[in-house]
Amino acid sequence: MAEMEAVAMNRQFWICGFVLFGGMLLNAQDVSPVTRENLEGALGNRSVLLVELVRQAEAGDNYAQYCGPNTYITGRGVLKNDAEAVRWCLQAARKGVPEAQNRMGYLYQHGIGVPQDYGEAVRWFSNAAEQKLPAAQHNLAHMYQYGEGVPLDYARAADLYGQAAAQGLARARNELGMAYELGTGVPRNATEAFNLFHLAAEQGEPSAQHNLGMMYFEGQGTARNYPEALKWFSQAANGGIVEAYRSLGHLYEYGNGVHRDYLKAAELYRKAAEHGIVAAQVELAYLYMTGKGVQRDYFESAKWFRRAAEQGHPIGENGIGYMYCRGEGVIRDYRQGADWLQKAAEQNYPLAQQNLGILYQNGLGVPLNYAEAYKWFTLAANSGMAASRRALEALTQIMTTTQLSDGHTRVSDWVSHHNNLKLAAQKAEARKLDSYETAAQP
């Protein structure tokens, strides 16, 4: 049986930490409709709101018909009634009120008061976007960005985000900044991304504040500046971006722009981890494993690695697999350890591939199989794992010609079968992939 050893964790802060709220559409409530002065007065006085709105809406006033749905959707001053909201909103939308058309798109996109129908959502967003309503341009861009109701088209999405951004819509500026950062629909341009994030952040857009902090942290599009990163991460956290707590935790853990404080880092990671931020769960697991900022607790470490693993994070899968192999925080179980390591290895995570090679080489939790061990060591070595290269050299000395041939075939088959991993990773990044390179090996 092979001796199991832990190694220092190699951890990096990746640019993938950008916050992309592509799933958030702008409802009509998020923009200021062009309402008449008397209706604004009525909105300020809830005691006369419903009566006044109904009277004017029934008289055919377009904007009363638009404003009416707000009361029924939110339940302010009247019982919540999605169907009634749709009825009034549809009347205004059919008369060409762009805010009402945007609202109808929102209702169809989310299935509020009507069956969910992306095609209808696109139709209404398009009608409003043609009238230059920034929120509708943003929402239509979202549909193109994610292929909802239309073929996926990053270039068209970027163009629409640009139209809304040109009118000063902060969220569109953030989305367009993401497009320039990732090169989706536009050429990669870190400087342009930085400028857009800065504009949106100054407008108070929390996701842009976090993204701007990342630019300062990484020195992308601007000079690296940890104090500025700290400033914007803090504002984003105050604005409700839970990912920002993880980013702040990283600054405190490594003393970037602040005095190193492991205890503070652990507190910040926990805030993000408890909200399901997978990278923070991995970081917190690492702190519990090493006893930095918290008392060393393998049970807590295993708990947080497991939570990350259950979200499909390869580093979390590798972490909990390692702990099963070591019997730390859990009862030693090589079979379960192998199962978790397999999940991470299939995601092309090099350290898990190396760990899985060790198990196959020694028949721990899996049948002893030199050809399979050869496959995983080779894949890990190809990703730069020096220990895997050494293990591979030693393994080939004891393998037969038949086993070596089998090993070569397994490597070729795996590479061929997983040739779409890069594309899948790019899509995941666009959807918001945040991860740290955290490692532990048996």
GROMACS .gro file of C-alpha atoms in nm:
model
  442
    1MET     CA    1   0.000   0.000   0.000
    2ALA     CA    2   0.141   0.337  -0.101
    3GLU     CA    3   0.215   0.594   0.165
    4MET     CA    4  -0.024   0.888   0.140
    5GLU     CA    5   0.120   1.235   0.180
    6ALA     CA    6  -0.026   1.583   0.161
    7VAL     CA    7   0.154   1.854  -0.032
    8ALA     CA    8   0.138   2.230  -0.012
    9MET     CA    9  -0.153   2.378  -0.196
   10ASN     CA   10  -0.083   2.583  -0.506
   11ARG     CA   11  -0.345   2.856  -0.515
   12GLN     CA   12  -0.390   3.142  -0.756
   13PHE     CA   13  -0.648   3.416  -0.789
   14TRP     CA   14  -0.797   3.382  -1.135
   15ILE     CA   15  -0.943   3.652  -1.357
   16CYS     CA   16  -1.247   3.426  -1.381
   17GLY     CA   17  -1.369   3.595  -1.064
   18PHE     CA   18  -1.557   3.851  -1.270
   19VAL     CA   19  -1.924   3.882  -1.185
   20LEU     CA   20  -2.147   3.845  -1.488
   21PHE     CA   21  -2.514   3.885  -1.408
   22GLY     CA   22  -2.630   3.776  -1.749
   23GLY     CA   23  -2.930   3.605  -1.594
   24MET     CA   24  -3.070   3.931  -1.463
   25LEU     CA   25  -3.306   4.116  -1.691
   26LEU     CA   26  -3.411   4.473  -1.637
   27ASN     CA   27  -3.775   4.495  -1.543
   28ALA     CA   28  -3.966   4.807  -1.627
   29GLN     CA   29  -3.948   4.888  -1.257
   30ASP     CA   30  -3.570   4.924  -1.295
   31VAL     CA   31  -3.597   5.222  -1.529
   32SER     CA   32  -3.777   5.553  -1.495
   33PRO     CA   33  -4.080   5.561  -1.725
   34VAL     CA   34  -4.182   5.887  -1.888
   35THR     CA   35  -4.495   5.940  -1.683
   36ARG     CA   36  -4.716   6.239  -1.658
   37GLU     CA   37  -4.676   6.471  -1.363
   38ASN     CA   38  -5.021   6.395  -1.226
   39LEU     CA   39  -4.948   6.021  -1.230
   40GLU     CA   40  -4.621   6.076  -1.044
   41GLY     CA   41  -4.818   6.260  -0.782
   42ALA     CA   42  -5.065   5.977  -0.759
   43LEU     CA   43  -4.785   5.725  -0.720
   44GLY     CA   44  -4.661   5.923  -0.424
   45ASN     CA   45  -4.997   5.896  -0.252
   46ARG     CA   46  -5.103   5.534  -0.219
   47SER     CA   47  -5.445   5.627  -0.083
   48VAL     CA   48  -5.551   5.758  -0.425
   49LEU     CA   49  -5.319   5.546  -0.639
   50LEU     CA   50  -5.547   5.262  -0.742
   51VAL     CA   51  -5.858   5.472  -0.796
   52GLU     CA   52  -5.671   5.731  -1.002
   53LEU     CA   53  -5.482   5.477  -1.209
   54VAL     CA   54  -5.791   5.270  -1.286
   55ARG     CA   55  -5.991   5.581  -1.382
   56GLN     CA   56  -5.723   5.705  -1.621
   57ALA     CA   57  -5.643   5.358  -1.756
   58GLU     CA   58  -6.006   5.289  -1.837
   59ALA     CA   59  -6.016   5.625  -2.009
   60GLY     CA   60  -5.741   5.498  -2.238
   61ASP     CA   61  -5.439   5.673  -2.089
   62ASN     CA   62  -5.136   5.480  -2.213
   63TYR     CA   63  -4.912   5.548  -1.919
   64ALA     CA   64  -5.180   5.474  -1.663
   65GLN     CA   65  -5.223   5.139  -1.832
   66TYR     CA   66  -4.847   5.091  -1.804
   67CYS     CA   67  -4.821   5.202  -1.439
   68GLY     CA   68  -5.115   4.993  -1.330
   69PRO     CA   69  -4.929   4.662  -1.358
   70ASN     CA   70  -4.672   4.782  -1.106
   71THR     CA   71  -4.934   4.787  -0.833
   72TYR     CA   72  -5.066   4.442  -0.923
   73ILE     CA   73  -4.720   4.284  -0.957
   74THR     CA   74  -4.582   4.428  -0.634
   75GLY     CA   75  -4.905   4.416  -0.438
   76ARG     CA   76  -4.864   4.775  -0.322
   77GLY     CA   77  -5.203   4.912  -0.223
   78VAL     CA   78  -5.386   4.620  -0.387
   79LEU     CA   79  -5.384   4.242  -0.379
   80LYS     CA   80  -5.113   4.097  -0.602
   81ASN     CA   81  -5.267   3.985  -0.930
   82ASP     CA   82  -5.036   3.883  -1.215
   83ALA     CA   83  -5.320   3.828  -1.461
   84GLU     CA   84  -5.456   4.178  -1.402
   85ALA     CA   85  -5.105   4.318  -1.441
   86VAL     CA   86  -5.073   4.147  -1.779
   87ARG     CA   87  -5.414   4.279  -1.891
   88TRP     CA   88  -5.328   4.642  -1.825
   89CYS     CA   89  -4.969   4.616  -1.946
   90LEU     CA   90  -5.070   4.448  -2.271
   91GLN     CA   91  -5.305   4.734  -2.356
   92ALA     CA   92  -5.027   4.989  -2.319
   93ALA     CA   93  -4.775   4.769  -2.500
   94ARG     CA   94  -5.006   4.732  -2.799
   95LYS     CA   95  -5.031   5.111  -2.816
   96GLY     CA   96  -4.654   5.131  -2.849
   97VAL     CA   97  -4.549   5.239  -2.499
   98PRO     CA   98  -4.188   5.112  -2.489
   99GLU     CA   99  -4.176   5.065  -2.113
  100ALA     CA  100  -4.489   4.849  -2.132
  101GLN     CA  101  -4.340   4.650  -2.420
  102ASN     CA  102  -4.026   4.590  -2.215
  103ARG     CA  103  -4.245   4.483  -1.923
  104MET     CA  104  -4.432   4.236  -2.144
  105GLY     CA  105  -4.100   4.091  -2.255
  106TYR     CA  106  -3.999   4.055  -1.892
  107LEU     CA  107  -4.327   3.883  -1.804
  108TYR     CA  108  -4.293   3.635  -2.091
  109GLN     CA  109  -3.927   3.572  -2.015
  110HIS     CA  110  -4.007   3.480  -1.654
  111GLY     CA  111  -4.353   3.334  -1.708
  112ILE     CA  112  -4.527   3.585  -1.480
  113GLY     CA  113  -4.902   3.592  -1.549
  114VAL     CA  114  -4.841   3.429  -1.888
  115PRO     CA  115  -4.681   3.103  -2.004
  116GLN     CA  116  -4.305   3.135  -2.028
  117ASP     CA  117  -4.225   3.204  -2.392
  118TYR     CA  118  -3.879   3.325  -2.494
  119GLY     CA  119  -3.997   3.394  -2.848
  120GLU     CA  120  -4.264   3.633  -2.723
  121ALA     CA  121  -4.016   3.789  -2.484
  122VAL     CA  122  -3.782   3.858  -2.775
  123ARG     CA  123  -4.066   4.008  -2.979
  124TRP     CA  124  -4.163   4.254  -2.708
  125PHE     CA  125  -3.805   4.340  -2.616
  126SER     CA  126  -3.737   4.403  -2.986
  127ASN     CA  127  -4.035   4.637  -3.017
  128ALA     CA  128  -3.916   4.841  -2.721
  129ALA     CA  129  -3.549   4.830  -2.829
  130GLU     CA  130  -3.646   4.973  -3.168
  131GLN     CA  131  -3.774   5.274  -2.974
  132LYS     CA  132  -3.428   5.307  -2.814
  133LEU     CA  133  -3.535   5.208  -2.463
  134PRO     CA  134  -3.203   5.121  -2.290
  135ALA     CA  135  -3.352   4.857  -2.060
  136ALA     CA  136  -3.506   4.677  -2.357
  137GLN     CA  137  -3.180   4.693  -2.551
  138HIS     CA  138  -3.009   4.536  -2.251
  139ASN     CA  139  -3.271   4.265  -2.217
  140LEU     CA  140  -3.268   4.181  -2.586
  141ALA     CA  141  -2.888   4.160  -2.569
  142HIS     CA  142  -2.926   3.907  -2.289
  143MET     CA  143  -3.149   3.691  -2.506
  144TYR     CA  144  -2.890   3.690  -2.785
  145GLN     CA  145  -2.605   3.630  -2.541
  146TYR     CA  146  -2.765   3.312  -2.408
  147GLY     CA  147  -2.960   3.201  -2.715
  148GLU     CA  148  -3.299   3.233  -2.549
  149GLY     CA  149  -3.570   3.266  -2.814
  150VAL     CA  150  -3.308   3.350  -3.078
  151PRO     CA  151  -2.990   3.184  -3.208
  152LEU     CA  152  -2.694   3.256  -2.983
  153ASP     CA  153  -2.515   3.561  -3.124
  154TYR     CA  154  -2.242   3.726  -2.915
  155ALA     CA  155  -2.179   3.999  -3.173
  156ARG     CA  156  -2.543   4.103  -3.176
  157ALA     CA  157  -2.552   4.094  -2.796
  158ALA     CA  158  -2.245   4.317  -2.772
  159ASP     CA  159  -2.395   4.561  -3.023
  160LEU     CA  160  -2.716   4.591  -2.820
  161TYR     CA  161  -2.527   4.625  -2.492
  162GLY     CA  162  -2.329   4.899  -2.662
  163GLN     CA  163  -2.646   5.084  -2.762
  164ALA     CA  164  -2.777   5.073  -2.406
  165ALA     CA  165  -2.435   5.162  -2.261
  166ALA     CA  166  -2.414   5.465  -2.489
  167GLN     CA  167  -2.731   5.591  -2.322
  168GLY     CA  168  -2.569   5.555  -1.982
  169LEU     CA  169  -2.725   5.231  -1.859
  170ALA     CA  170  -2.484   5.111  -1.591
  171ARG     CA  171  -2.570   4.742  -1.613
  172ALA     CA  172  -2.522   4.746  -1.990
  173ARG     CA  173  -2.182   4.907  -1.943
  174ASN     CA  174  -2.088   4.624  -1.710
  175GLU     CA  175  -2.207   4.359  -1.956
  176LEU     CA  176  -2.023   4.525  -2.244
  177GLY     CA  177  -1.714   4.541  -2.026
  178MET     CA  178  -1.745   4.166  -1.974
  179ALA     CA  179  -1.770   4.116  -2.350
  180TYR     CA  180  -1.444   4.309  -2.401
  181GLU     CA  181  -1.277   4.122  -2.115
  182LEU     CA  182  -1.374   3.780  -2.250
  183GLY     CA  183  -1.367   3.864  -2.620
  184THR     CA  184  -1.726   3.751  -2.676
  185GLY     CA  185  -1.873   3.933  -2.977
  186VAL     CA  186  -1.596   4.194  -2.975
  187PRO     CA  187  -1.215   4.172  -2.980
  188ARG     CA  188  -1.054   4.134  -2.639
  189ASN     CA  189  -0.962   4.475  -2.504
  190ALA     CA  190  -0.872   4.501  -2.137
  191THR     CA  191  -0.845   4.880  -2.148
  192GLU     CA  192  -1.194   4.917  -2.291
  193ALA     CA  193  -1.326   4.669  -2.033
  194PHE     CA  194  -1.161   4.866  -1.753
  195ASN     CA  195  -1.309   5.195  -1.875
  196LEU     CA  196  -1.659   5.050  -1.898
  197PHE     CA  197  -1.637   4.886  -1.555
  198HIS     CA  198  -1.514   5.216  -1.412
  199LEU     CA  199  -1.807   5.411  -1.559
  200ALA     CA  200  -2.061   5.160  -1.430
  201ALA     CA  201  -1.892   5.131  -1.091
  202GLU     CA  202  -1.901   5.508  -1.045
  203GLN     CA  203  -2.275   5.488  -1.117
  204GLY     CA  204  -2.308   5.249  -0.825
  205GLU     CA  205  -2.349   4.921  -1.017
  206PRO     CA  206  -2.229   4.658  -0.762
  207SER     CA  207  -2.129   4.390  -1.015
  208ALA     CA  208  -1.919   4.645  -1.203
  209GLN     CA  209  -1.757   4.750  -0.876
  210HIS     CA  210  -1.646   4.393  -0.821
  211ASN     CA  211  -1.525   4.360  -1.179
  212LEU     CA  212  -1.333   4.686  -1.148
  213GLY     CA  213  -1.172   4.554  -0.832
  214MET     CA  214  -1.062   4.247  -1.028
  215MET     CA  215  -0.904   4.467  -1.295
  216TYR     CA  216  -0.706   4.653  -1.031
  217PHE     CA  217  -0.612   4.327  -0.860
  218GLU     CA  218  -0.487   4.164  -1.178
  219GLY     CA  219  -0.345   4.478  -1.336
  220GLN     CA  220  -0.565   4.429  -1.642
  221GLY     CA  221  -0.630   4.743  -1.846
  222THR     CA  222  -0.464   4.947  -1.572
  223ALA     CA  223  -0.172   4.930  -1.332
  224ARG     CA  224  -0.206   4.676  -1.052
  225ASN     CA  225  -0.333   4.855  -0.744
  226TYR     CA  226  -0.431   4.652  -0.438
  227PRO     CA  227  -0.570   4.947  -0.235
  228GLU     CA  228  -0.803   5.031  -0.525
  229ALA     CA  229  -0.903   4.666  -0.551
  230LEU     CA  230  -0.981   4.670  -0.179
  231LYS     CA  231  -1.190   4.984  -0.219
  232TRP     CA  232  -1.405   4.847  -0.500
  233PHE     CA  233  -1.439   4.498  -0.355
  234SER     CA  234  -1.563   4.660  -0.033
  235GLN     CA  235  -1.820   4.870  -0.218
  236ALA     CA  236  -1.937   4.566  -0.413
  237ALA     CA  237  -1.976   4.367  -0.091
  238ASN     CA  238  -2.178   4.650   0.061
  239GLY     CA  239  -2.392   4.642  -0.254
  240GLY     CA  240  -2.480   4.277  -0.202
  241ILE     CA  241  -2.224   4.100  -0.424
  242VAL     CA  242  -2.140   3.799  -0.209
  243GLU     CA  243  -1.852   3.702  -0.441
  244ALA     CA  244  -1.683   4.021  -0.322
  245TYR     CA  245  -1.646   3.872   0.027
  246ARG     CA  246  -1.437   3.595  -0.126
  247SER     CA  247  -1.226   3.852  -0.312
  248LEU     CA  248  -1.175   4.052   0.008
  249GLY     CA  249  -1.084   3.734   0.191
  250HIS     CA  250  -0.811   3.668  -0.061
  251LEU     CA  251  -0.664   4.017  -0.005
  252TYR     CA  252  -0.655   3.961   0.370
  253GLU     CA  253  -0.516   3.609   0.343
  254TYR     CA  254  -0.220   3.722   0.133
  255GLY     CA  255  -0.180   4.073   0.269
  256ASN     CA  256  -0.250   4.246  -0.062
  257GLY     CA  257  -0.327   4.611   0.012
  258VAL     CA  258  -0.392   4.529   0.379
  259HIS     CA  259  -0.206   4.370   0.668
  260ARG     CA  260  -0.222   3.993   0.640
  261ASP     CA  261  -0.500   3.867   0.864
  262TYR     CA  262  -0.594   3.501   0.841
  263LEU     CA  263  -0.876   3.539   1.092
  264LYS     CA  264  -1.035   3.817   0.887
  265ALA     CA  265  -0.984   3.614   0.571
  266ALA     CA  266  -1.163   3.317   0.725
  267GLU     CA  267  -1.455   3.537   0.831
  268LEU     CA  268  -1.491   3.679   0.481
  269TYR     CA  269  -1.459   3.342   0.312
  270ARG     CA  270  -1.728   3.205   0.542
  271LYS     CA  271  -1.971   3.482   0.444
  272ALA     CA  272  -1.929   3.393   0.079
  273ALA     CA  273  -1.915   3.017   0.139
  274GLU     CA  274  -2.241   3.015   0.329
  275HIS     CA  275  -2.403   3.180   0.028
  276GLY     CA  276  -2.284   2.898  -0.195
  277ILE     CA  277  -1.981   3.067  -0.352
  278VAL     CA  278  -1.785   2.761  -0.450
  279ALA     CA  279  -1.437   2.919  -0.460
  280ALA     CA  280  -1.487   3.052  -0.108
  281GLN     CA  281  -1.590   2.706   0.008
  282VAL     CA  282  -1.263   2.569  -0.129
  283GLU     CA  283  -1.061   2.846   0.036
  284LEU     CA  284  -1.232   2.797   0.369
  285ALA     CA  285  -1.171   2.422   0.348
  286TYR     CA  286  -0.803   2.493   0.291
  287LEU     CA  287  -0.783   2.722   0.596
  288TYR     CA  288  -0.941   2.455   0.815
  289MET     CA  289  -0.703   2.196   0.674
  290THR     CA  290  -0.397   2.406   0.754
  291GLY     CA  291  -0.525   2.582   1.067
  292LYS     CA  292  -0.476   2.933   0.931
  293GLY     CA  293  -0.707   3.186   1.094
  294VAL     CA  294  -0.908   2.902   1.246
  295GLN     CA  295  -0.831   2.602   1.460
  296ARG     CA  296  -0.727   2.309   1.243
  297ASP     CA  297  -1.038   2.101   1.193
  298TYR     CA  298  -1.039   1.823   0.934
  299PHE     CA  299  -1.410   1.765   0.981
  300GLU     CA  300  -1.487   2.126   0.883
  301SER     CA  301  -1.237   2.106   0.600
  302ALA     CA  302  -1.404   1.796   0.461
  303LYS     CA  303  -1.745   1.960   0.498
  304TRP     CA  304  -1.652   2.258   0.286
  305PHE     CA  305  -1.463   2.053   0.027
  306ARG     CA  306  -1.773   1.836  -0.002
  307ARG     CA  307  -2.000   2.137  -0.052
  308ALA     CA  308  -1.778   2.261  -0.332
  309ALA     CA  309  -1.760   1.911  -0.479
  310GLU     CA  310  -2.137   1.878  -0.476
  311GLN     CA  311  -2.147   2.185  -0.700
  312GLY     CA  312  -1.920   2.006  -0.946
  313HIS     CA  313  -1.607   2.206  -0.864
  314PRO     CA  314  -1.303   1.992  -0.957
  315ILE     CA  315  -1.085   2.131  -0.678
  316GLY     CA  316  -1.355   2.052  -0.425
  317GLU     CA  317  -1.391   1.704  -0.573
  318ASN     CA  318  -1.017   1.652  -0.551
  319GLY     CA  319  -1.012   1.788  -0.196
  320ILE     CA  320  -1.283   1.560  -0.059
  321GLY     CA  321  -1.138   1.267  -0.254
  322TYR     CA  322  -0.799   1.333  -0.094
  323MET     CA  323  -0.955   1.345   0.252
  324TYR     CA  324  -1.128   1.011   0.199
  325CYS     CA  325  -0.795   0.862   0.096
  326ARG     CA  326  -0.625   1.010   0.401
  327GLY     CA  327  -0.909   0.942   0.642
  328GLU     CA  328  -0.902   1.304   0.760
  329GLY     CA  329  -1.237   1.447   0.868
  330VAL     CA  330  -1.406   1.136   0.730
  331ILE     CA  331  -1.366   0.761   0.770
  332ARG     CA  332  -1.097   0.642   0.531
  333ASP     CA  333  -1.264   0.504   0.222
  334TYR     CA  334  -1.047   0.463  -0.087
  335ARG     CA  335  -1.347   0.372  -0.302
  336GLN     CA  336  -1.528   0.697  -0.226
  337GLY     CA  337  -1.201   0.881  -0.261
  338ALA     CA  338  -1.151   0.730  -0.606
  339ASP     CA  339  -1.506   0.823  -0.709
  340TRP     CA  340  -1.451   1.190  -0.624
  341LEU     CA  341  -1.107   1.198  -0.781
  342GLN     CA  342  -1.251   1.046  -1.098
  343LYS     CA  343  -1.505   1.329  -1.123
  344ALA     CA  344  -1.232   1.590  -1.094
  345ALA     CA  345  -0.996   1.405  -1.327
  346GLU     CA  346  -1.263   1.387  -1.596
  347GLN     CA  347  -1.279   1.766  -1.580
  348ASN     CA  348  -0.911   1.766  -1.676
  349TYR     CA  349  -0.793   1.876  -1.332
  350PRO     CA  350  -0.424   1.770  -1.331
  351LEU     CA  351  -0.376   1.704  -0.961
  352ALA     CA  352  -0.682   1.478  -0.948
  353GLN     CA  353  -0.546   1.292  -1.251
  354GLN     CA  354  -0.219   1.243  -1.070
  355ASN     CA  355  -0.396   1.127  -0.754
  356LEU     CA  356  -0.612   0.887  -0.950
  357GLY     CA  357  -0.300   0.747  -1.115
  358ILE     CA  358  -0.159   0.671  -0.771
  359LEU     CA  359  -0.472   0.479  -0.677
  360TYR     CA  360  -0.469   0.271  -0.996
  361GLN     CA  361  -0.098   0.206  -0.962
  362ASN     CA  362  -0.151   0.065  -0.612
  363GLY     CA  363  -0.502  -0.082  -0.641
  364LEU     CA  364  -0.647   0.148  -0.375
  365GLY     CA  365  -1.026   0.178  -0.408
  366VAL     CA  366  -0.998   0.065  -0.770
  367PRO     CA  367  -0.860  -0.248  -0.939
  368LEU     CA  368  -0.484  -0.239  -0.982
  369ASN     CA  369  -0.434  -0.133  -1.343
  370TYR     CA  370  -0.101  -0.006  -1.474
  371ALA     CA  371  -0.244   0.097  -1.811
  372GLU     CA  372  -0.508   0.315  -1.641
  373ALA     CA  373  -0.245   0.457  -1.407
  374TYR     CA  374  -0.030   0.532  -1.712
  375LYS     CA  375  -0.320   0.721  -1.871
  376TRP     CA  376  -0.379   0.947  -1.573
  377PHE     CA  377  -0.010   1.011  -1.506
  378THR     CA  378   0.039   1.101  -1.872
  379LEU     CA  379  -0.251   1.345  -1.876
  380ALA     CA  380  -0.130   1.510  -1.555
  381ALA     CA  381   0.229   1.525  -1.682
  382ASN     CA  382   0.109   1.689  -2.004
  383SER     CA  383  -0.041   1.965  -1.785
  384GLY     CA  384   0.293   2.028  -1.619
  385MET     CA  385   0.278   1.805  -1.310
  386ALA     CA  386   0.644   1.722  -1.244
  387ALA     CA  387   0.556   1.453  -0.988
  388SER     CA  388   0.348   1.278  -1.253
  389ARG     CA  389   0.639   1.277  -1.495
  390ARG     CA  390   0.854   1.110  -1.233
  391ALA     CA  391   0.581   0.860  -1.148
  392LEU     CA  392   0.535   0.786  -1.518
  393GLU     CA  393   0.906   0.719  -1.565
  394ALA     CA  394   0.906   0.476  -1.275
  395LEU     CA  395   0.585   0.307  -1.387
  396THR     CA  396   0.703   0.243  -1.742
  397GLN     CA  397   1.000   0.049  -1.602
  398ILE     CA  398   0.768  -0.221  -1.468
  399MET     CA  399   0.503  -0.224  -1.744
  400THR     CA  400   0.493  -0.489  -2.015
  401THR     CA  401   0.485  -0.400  -2.384
  402THR     CA  402   0.117  -0.493  -2.394
  403GLN     CA  403   0.040  -0.273  -2.096
  404LEU     CA  404   0.228   0.021  -2.250
  405SER     CA  405   0.036  -0.019  -2.575
  406ASP     CA  406  -0.289  -0.031  -2.380
  407GLY     CA  407  -0.186   0.281  -2.188
  408HIS     CA  408  -0.110   0.474  -2.509
  409THR     CA  409  -0.450   0.377  -2.650
  410ARG     CA  410  -0.629   0.490  -2.335
  411VAL     CA  411  -0.458   0.830  -2.348
  412SER     CA  412  -0.549   0.880  -2.715
  413ASP     CA  413  -0.910   0.774  -2.656
  414TRP     CA  414  -0.949   1.007  -2.360
  415VAL     CA  415  -0.805   1.306  -2.545
  416SER     CA  416  -1.028   1.237  -2.844
  417HIS     CA  417  -1.336   1.202  -2.628
  418HIS     CA  418  -1.263   1.518  -2.432
  419ASN     CA  419  -1.165   1.743  -2.721
  420ASN     CA  420  -1.457   1.972  -2.639
  421LEU     CA  421  -1.332   2.051  -2.289
  422LYS     CA  422  -1.180   2.384  -2.394
  423LEU     CA  423  -1.504   2.500  -2.555
  424ALA     CA  424  -1.702   2.390  -2.250
  425ALA     CA  425  -1.464   2.580  -2.022
  426GLN     CA  426  -1.503   2.894  -2.231
  427LYS     CA  427  -1.881   2.872  -2.206
  428ALA     CA  428  -1.860   2.816  -1.833
  429GLU     CA  429  -1.634   3.121  -1.800
  430ALA     CA  430  -1.888   3.337  -1.981
  431ARG     CA  431  -2.159   3.212  -1.745
  432LYS     CA  432  -1.947   3.301  -1.447
  433LEU     CA  433  -1.680   3.055  -1.359
  434ASP     CA  434  -1.483   3.138  -1.050
  435SER     CA  435  -1.218   2.908  -0.919
  436TYR     CA  436  -0.888   2.889  -0.742
  437GLU     CA  437  -0.608   2.648  -0.817
  438THR     CA  438  -0.616   2.464  -0.487
  439ALA     CA  439  -0.445   2.131  -0.457
  440ALA     CA  440  -0.391   1.837  -0.227
  441GLN     CA  441  -0.265   1.498  -0.327
  442PRO     CA  442  -0.263   1.158  -0.163
   0.00000   0.00000   0.00000
